[in-house]
């Protein structure tokens, strides 16, 4: 049963510390998304990659957030320095190549719950 | 950009009854719509999808209806069970664009 994995599942850190979240997309999926979910804002798209190239990161605060895909099996989202307002659940989702069969939908990971004190 | 919205933030139904969750979208170029279910502590999970060339699609206990004239879609859950309690999101997408626009979600509570 292929699924998206994310690590860590939970992270508590102090303001000013660096936070790195990792995502392993489903093997063969070529598009990867990062979302942030809060009670107030719902699901917000932060950035996404296709074939490891960043396509859109307009939803991401550039001064402290960075997203990369060092290889096809790993996507990272880094916050440096972290702030209390970054507290949220961060989801990664992956998508199979377009028209590859099956629903053209996003498969979500379990999320990383980040708390910045 | 344009976004998808939901009419009701919460819905409570009796176990065994049918549930209907509604959603409005604003982007007339959207041609693919998806319903997700998110249980507490988990990521959104695909339920059912529908393309704009269809009005109705049925799955196991779920039916999605699409009305393109008024830009409205709904999710019907038959014989609602306690395990259906979750937040339900609709999302729209333009084929090839890949970036989904999510609504704020509707919390469904099933009363035993």
GROMACS .gro file of C-alpha atoms in nm:
model
  229
    1UNK     CA    1   0.000   0.000   0.000
    2UNK     CA    2   0.199   0.299  -0.128
    3UNK     CA    3   0.169   0.615   0.076
    4UNK     CA    4   0.333   0.948   0.138
    5UNK     CA    5   0.546   0.955   0.450
    6UNK     CA    6   0.644   1.256   0.655
    7UNK     CA    7   0.891   1.302   0.935
    8UNK     CA    8   0.883   1.403   1.209
    9UNK     CA    9   0.516   1.358   1.295
   10UNK     CA   10   0.544   1.605   1.580
   11UNK     CA   11   0.796   1.879   1.649
   12UNK     CA   12   0.812   2.120   1.940
   13UNK     CA   13   1.078   2.386   1.921
   14UNK     CA   14   1.162   2.726   2.057
   15UNK     CA   15   1.131   3.049   1.866
   16UNK     CA   16   1.439   3.119   1.658
   17UNK     CA   17   1.534   2.756   1.605
   18UNK     CA   18   1.565   2.594   1.265
   19UNK     CA   19   1.304   2.336   1.172
   20UNK     CA   20   1.335   2.086   0.888
   21UNK     CA   21   1.040   1.873   0.776
   22UNK     CA   22   1.082   1.584   0.536
   23UNK     CA   23   0.853   1.416   0.291
   24UNK     CA   24   0.888   1.100   0.089
   25UNK     CA   25   0.642   1.104  -0.201
   26UNK     CA   26   0.487   0.791  -0.346
   27UNK     CA   27   0.734   0.624  -0.581
   28UNK     CA   28   0.670   0.736  -0.938
   29UNK     CA   29   0.481   1.051  -0.844
   30UNK     CA   30   0.641   1.350  -1.009
   31UNK     CA   31   0.464   1.642  -0.842
   32UNK     CA   32   0.499   1.727  -0.475
   33UNK     CA   33   0.310   1.989  -0.276
   34UNK     CA   34   0.362   2.148   0.064
   35UNK     CA   35   0.057   2.274   0.253
   36UNK     CA   36   0.010   2.437   0.589
   37UNK     CA   37  -0.311   2.385   0.783
   38UNK     CA   38  -0.435   2.599   1.070
   39UNK     CA   39  -0.776   2.643   1.226
   40UNK     CA   40  -0.792   3.002   1.108
   41UNK     CA   41  -0.659   2.969   0.753
   42UNK     CA   42  -0.750   2.614   0.660
   43UNK     CA   43  -0.528   2.450   0.399
   44UNK     CA   44  -0.279   2.689   0.244
   45UNK     CA   45  -0.057   2.597  -0.046
   46UNK     CA   46   0.304   2.689   0.029
   47UNK     CA   47   0.496   2.549  -0.268
   48UNK     CA   48   0.503   2.271  -0.521
   49UNK     CA   49   0.753   2.093  -0.741
   50UNK     CA   50   0.723   1.899  -1.063
   51UNK     CA   51   1.004   1.668  -1.164
   52UNK     CA   52   1.198   1.821  -0.873
   53UNK     CA   53   1.181   2.173  -1.019
   54UNK     CA   54   1.004   2.438  -0.811
   55UNK     CA   55   0.695   2.560  -0.995
   56UNK     CA   56   0.528   2.787  -0.747
   57UNK     CA   57   0.637   2.903  -0.405
   58UNK     CA   58   0.435   3.224  -0.394
   59UNK     CA   59   0.249   3.107  -0.086
   60UNK     CA   60   0.565   3.073   0.115
   61UNK     CA   61   0.727   3.349   0.325
   62UNK     CA   62   1.058   3.372   0.143
   63UNK     CA   63   1.255   3.531   0.423
   64UNK     CA   64   1.231   3.229   0.651
   65UNK     CA   65   1.092   2.936   0.452
   66UNK     CA   66   1.270   2.729   0.192
   67UNK     CA   67   1.163   2.417   0.006
   68UNK     CA   68   1.382   2.179  -0.189
   69UNK     CA   69   1.376   1.841  -0.360
   70UNK     CA   70   1.730   1.706  -0.348
   71UNK     CA   71   1.612   1.392  -0.524
   72UNK     CA   72   1.292   1.230  -0.647
   73UNK     CA   73   1.236   1.050  -0.318
   74UNK     CA   74   1.281   1.340  -0.078
   75UNK     CA   75   1.126   1.683  -0.039
   76UNK     CA   76   1.221   1.916   0.247
   77UNK     CA   77   1.062   2.223   0.399
   78UNK     CA   78   1.282   2.433   0.622
   79UNK     CA   79   1.197   2.724   0.849
   80UNK     CA   80   1.479   2.939   0.978
   81UNK     CA   81   1.426   3.111   1.215
   82UNK     CA   82   1.096   2.968   1.334
   83UNK     CA   83   0.833   3.187   1.496
   84UNK     CA   84   0.524   3.104   1.708
   85UNK     CA   85   0.296   3.197   1.417
   86UNK     CA   86   0.449   2.910   1.219
   87UNK     CA   87   0.275   2.664   1.451
   88UNK     CA   88   0.054   2.451   1.228
   89UNK     CA   89   0.027   2.111   1.067
   90UNK     CA   90   0.238   2.087   0.753
   91UNK     CA   91   0.123   1.841   0.489
   92UNK     CA   92   0.306   1.703   0.194
   93UNK     CA   93   0.110   1.562  -0.100
   94UNK     CA   94   0.222   1.390  -0.417
   95UNK     CA   95   0.056   1.344  -0.755
   96UNK     CA   96   0.120   1.083  -1.025
   97UNK     CA   97   0.216   1.200  -1.373
   98UNK     CA   98  -0.081   1.353  -1.553
   99UNK     CA   99  -0.309   1.105  -1.732
  100UNK     CA  100  -0.119   0.810  -1.590
  101UNK     CA  101  -0.443   0.639  -1.495
  102UNK     CA  102  -0.652   0.665  -1.181
  103UNK     CA  103  -0.771   0.990  -1.029
  104UNK     CA  104  -0.552   1.293  -1.093
  105UNK     CA  105  -0.560   1.372  -0.728
  106UNK     CA  106  -0.320   1.451  -0.453
  107UNK     CA  107  -0.221   1.187  -0.203
  108UNK     CA  108  -0.154   1.343   0.134
  109UNK     CA  109   0.092   1.240   0.397
  110UNK     CA  110  -0.002   1.225   0.766
  111UNK     CA  111   0.142   1.570   0.834
  112UNK     CA  112   0.398   1.719   1.071
  113UNK     CA  113   0.248   1.900   1.367
  114UNK     CA  114   0.480   2.189   1.448
  115UNK     CA  115   0.461   2.387   1.769
  116UNK     CA  116   0.689   2.687   1.810
  117UNK     CA  117   0.705   2.815   2.165
  118UNK     CA  118  -0.691   3.361  -0.720
  119UNK     CA  119  -1.041   3.223  -0.714
  120UNK     CA  120  -1.126   2.973  -0.447
  121UNK     CA  121  -1.379   2.714  -0.351
  122UNK     CA  122  -1.611   2.779  -0.061
  123UNK     CA  123  -1.848   2.578   0.152
  124UNK     CA  124  -2.198   2.675   0.257
  125UNK     CA  125  -2.200   2.523   0.605
  126UNK     CA  126  -1.917   2.479   0.850
  127UNK     CA  127  -2.086   2.204   1.055
  128UNK     CA  128  -2.339   1.930   0.994
  129UNK     CA  129  -2.486   1.684   1.243
  130UNK     CA  130  -2.679   1.380   1.127
  131UNK     CA  131  -2.830   1.077   1.290
  132UNK     CA  132  -2.661   0.745   1.225
  133UNK     CA  133  -2.830   0.574   0.935
  134UNK     CA  134  -2.956   0.895   0.778
  135UNK     CA  135  -2.823   1.036   0.453
  136UNK     CA  136  -2.584   1.332   0.462
  137UNK     CA  137  -2.550   1.606   0.207
  138UNK     CA  138  -2.251   1.839   0.210
  139UNK     CA  139  -2.257   2.132  -0.028
  140UNK     CA  140  -1.984   2.331  -0.197
  141UNK     CA  141  -1.971   2.633  -0.424
  142UNK     CA  142  -1.684   2.715  -0.656
  143UNK     CA  143  -1.611   3.033  -0.842
  144UNK     CA  144  -1.360   2.943  -1.110
  145UNK     CA  145  -1.553   2.871  -1.429
  146UNK     CA  146  -1.238   2.721  -1.582
  147UNK     CA  147  -1.221   2.444  -1.322
  148UNK     CA  148  -1.286   2.111  -1.486
  149UNK     CA  149  -1.206   1.861  -1.216
  150UNK     CA  150  -1.347   1.842  -0.865
  151UNK     CA  151  -1.250   1.629  -0.571
  152UNK     CA  152  -1.395   1.555  -0.232
  153UNK     CA  153  -1.157   1.481   0.053
  154UNK     CA  154  -1.224   1.346   0.400
  155UNK     CA  155  -0.997   1.445   0.685
  156UNK     CA  156  -1.015   1.261   1.013
  157UNK     CA  157  -0.864   1.401   1.329
  158UNK     CA  158  -0.485   1.381   1.324
  159UNK     CA  159  -0.466   1.262   0.965
  160UNK     CA  160  -0.411   1.410   0.624
  161UNK     CA  161  -0.695   1.462   0.375
  162UNK     CA  162  -0.800   1.140   0.206
  163UNK     CA  163  -0.945   1.116  -0.143
  164UNK     CA  164  -1.312   1.012  -0.149
  165UNK     CA  165  -1.445   1.071  -0.496
  166UNK     CA  166  -1.387   1.291  -0.796
  167UNK     CA  167  -1.586   1.418  -1.090
  168UNK     CA  168  -1.496   1.585  -1.416
  169UNK     CA  169  -1.684   1.876  -1.562
  170UNK     CA  170  -1.827   1.664  -1.845
  171UNK     CA  171  -2.031   1.469  -1.589
  172UNK     CA  172  -2.324   1.566  -1.367
  173UNK     CA  173  -2.315   1.275  -1.129
  174UNK     CA  174  -2.079   1.010  -1.013
  175UNK     CA  175  -2.135   0.733  -0.764
  176UNK     CA  176  -1.903   0.545  -0.540
  177UNK     CA  177  -1.953   0.317  -0.248
  178UNK     CA  178  -2.218   0.493  -0.035
  179UNK     CA  179  -2.112   0.829  -0.179
  180UNK     CA  180  -2.245   1.030  -0.470
  181UNK     CA  181  -2.113   1.356  -0.605
  182UNK     CA  182  -2.339   1.588  -0.802
  183UNK     CA  183  -2.208   1.871  -1.014
  184UNK     CA  184  -2.415   2.163  -1.135
  185UNK     CA  185  -2.198   2.370  -1.362
  186UNK     CA  186  -2.469   2.625  -1.428
  187UNK     CA  187  -2.461   2.750  -1.071
  188UNK     CA  188  -2.108   2.631  -0.994
  189UNK     CA  189  -2.219   2.399  -0.719
  190UNK     CA  190  -2.129   2.050  -0.617
  191UNK     CA  191  -2.247   1.828  -0.339
  192UNK     CA  192  -2.140   1.512  -0.165
  193UNK     CA  193  -2.410   1.271  -0.058
  194UNK     CA  194  -2.331   0.999   0.192
  195UNK     CA  195  -2.587   0.723   0.220
  196UNK     CA  196  -2.664   0.553   0.552
  197UNK     CA  197  -2.415   0.769   0.742
  198UNK     CA  198  -2.204   0.579   0.994
  199UNK     CA  199  -2.004   0.699   1.297
  200UNK     CA  200  -1.687   0.638   1.096
  201UNK     CA  201  -1.799   0.907   0.854
  202UNK     CA  202  -1.748   1.174   1.119
  203UNK     CA  203  -1.474   1.398   0.982
  204UNK     CA  204  -1.411   1.726   0.804
  205UNK     CA  205  -1.497   1.715   0.436
  206UNK     CA  206  -1.326   1.939   0.184
  207UNK     CA  207  -1.414   2.006  -0.173
  208UNK     CA  208  -1.141   2.116  -0.409
  209UNK     CA  209  -1.125   2.226  -0.768
  210UNK     CA  210  -0.852   2.216  -1.025
  211UNK     CA  211  -0.787   2.294  -1.386
  212UNK     CA  212  -0.651   1.987  -1.559
  213UNK     CA  213  -0.279   2.022  -1.609
  214UNK     CA  214  -0.246   2.293  -1.347
  215UNK     CA  215  -0.215   2.047  -1.059
  216UNK     CA  216  -0.263   2.307  -0.784
  217UNK     CA  217  -0.585   2.240  -0.598
  218UNK     CA  218  -0.795   2.514  -0.443
  219UNK     CA  219  -0.951   2.393  -0.121
  220UNK     CA  220  -1.260   2.512   0.056
  221UNK     CA  221  -1.260   2.571   0.430
  222UNK     CA  222  -1.424   2.236   0.507
  223UNK     CA  223  -1.745   2.109   0.666
  224UNK     CA  224  -1.735   1.914   0.988
  225UNK     CA  225  -1.971   1.620   0.979
  226UNK     CA  226  -2.075   1.473   1.313
  227UNK     CA  227  -2.269   1.149   1.317
  228UNK     CA  228  -2.491   1.103   1.620
  229UNK     CA  229  -2.523   0.736   1.727
   0.00000   0.00000   0.00000
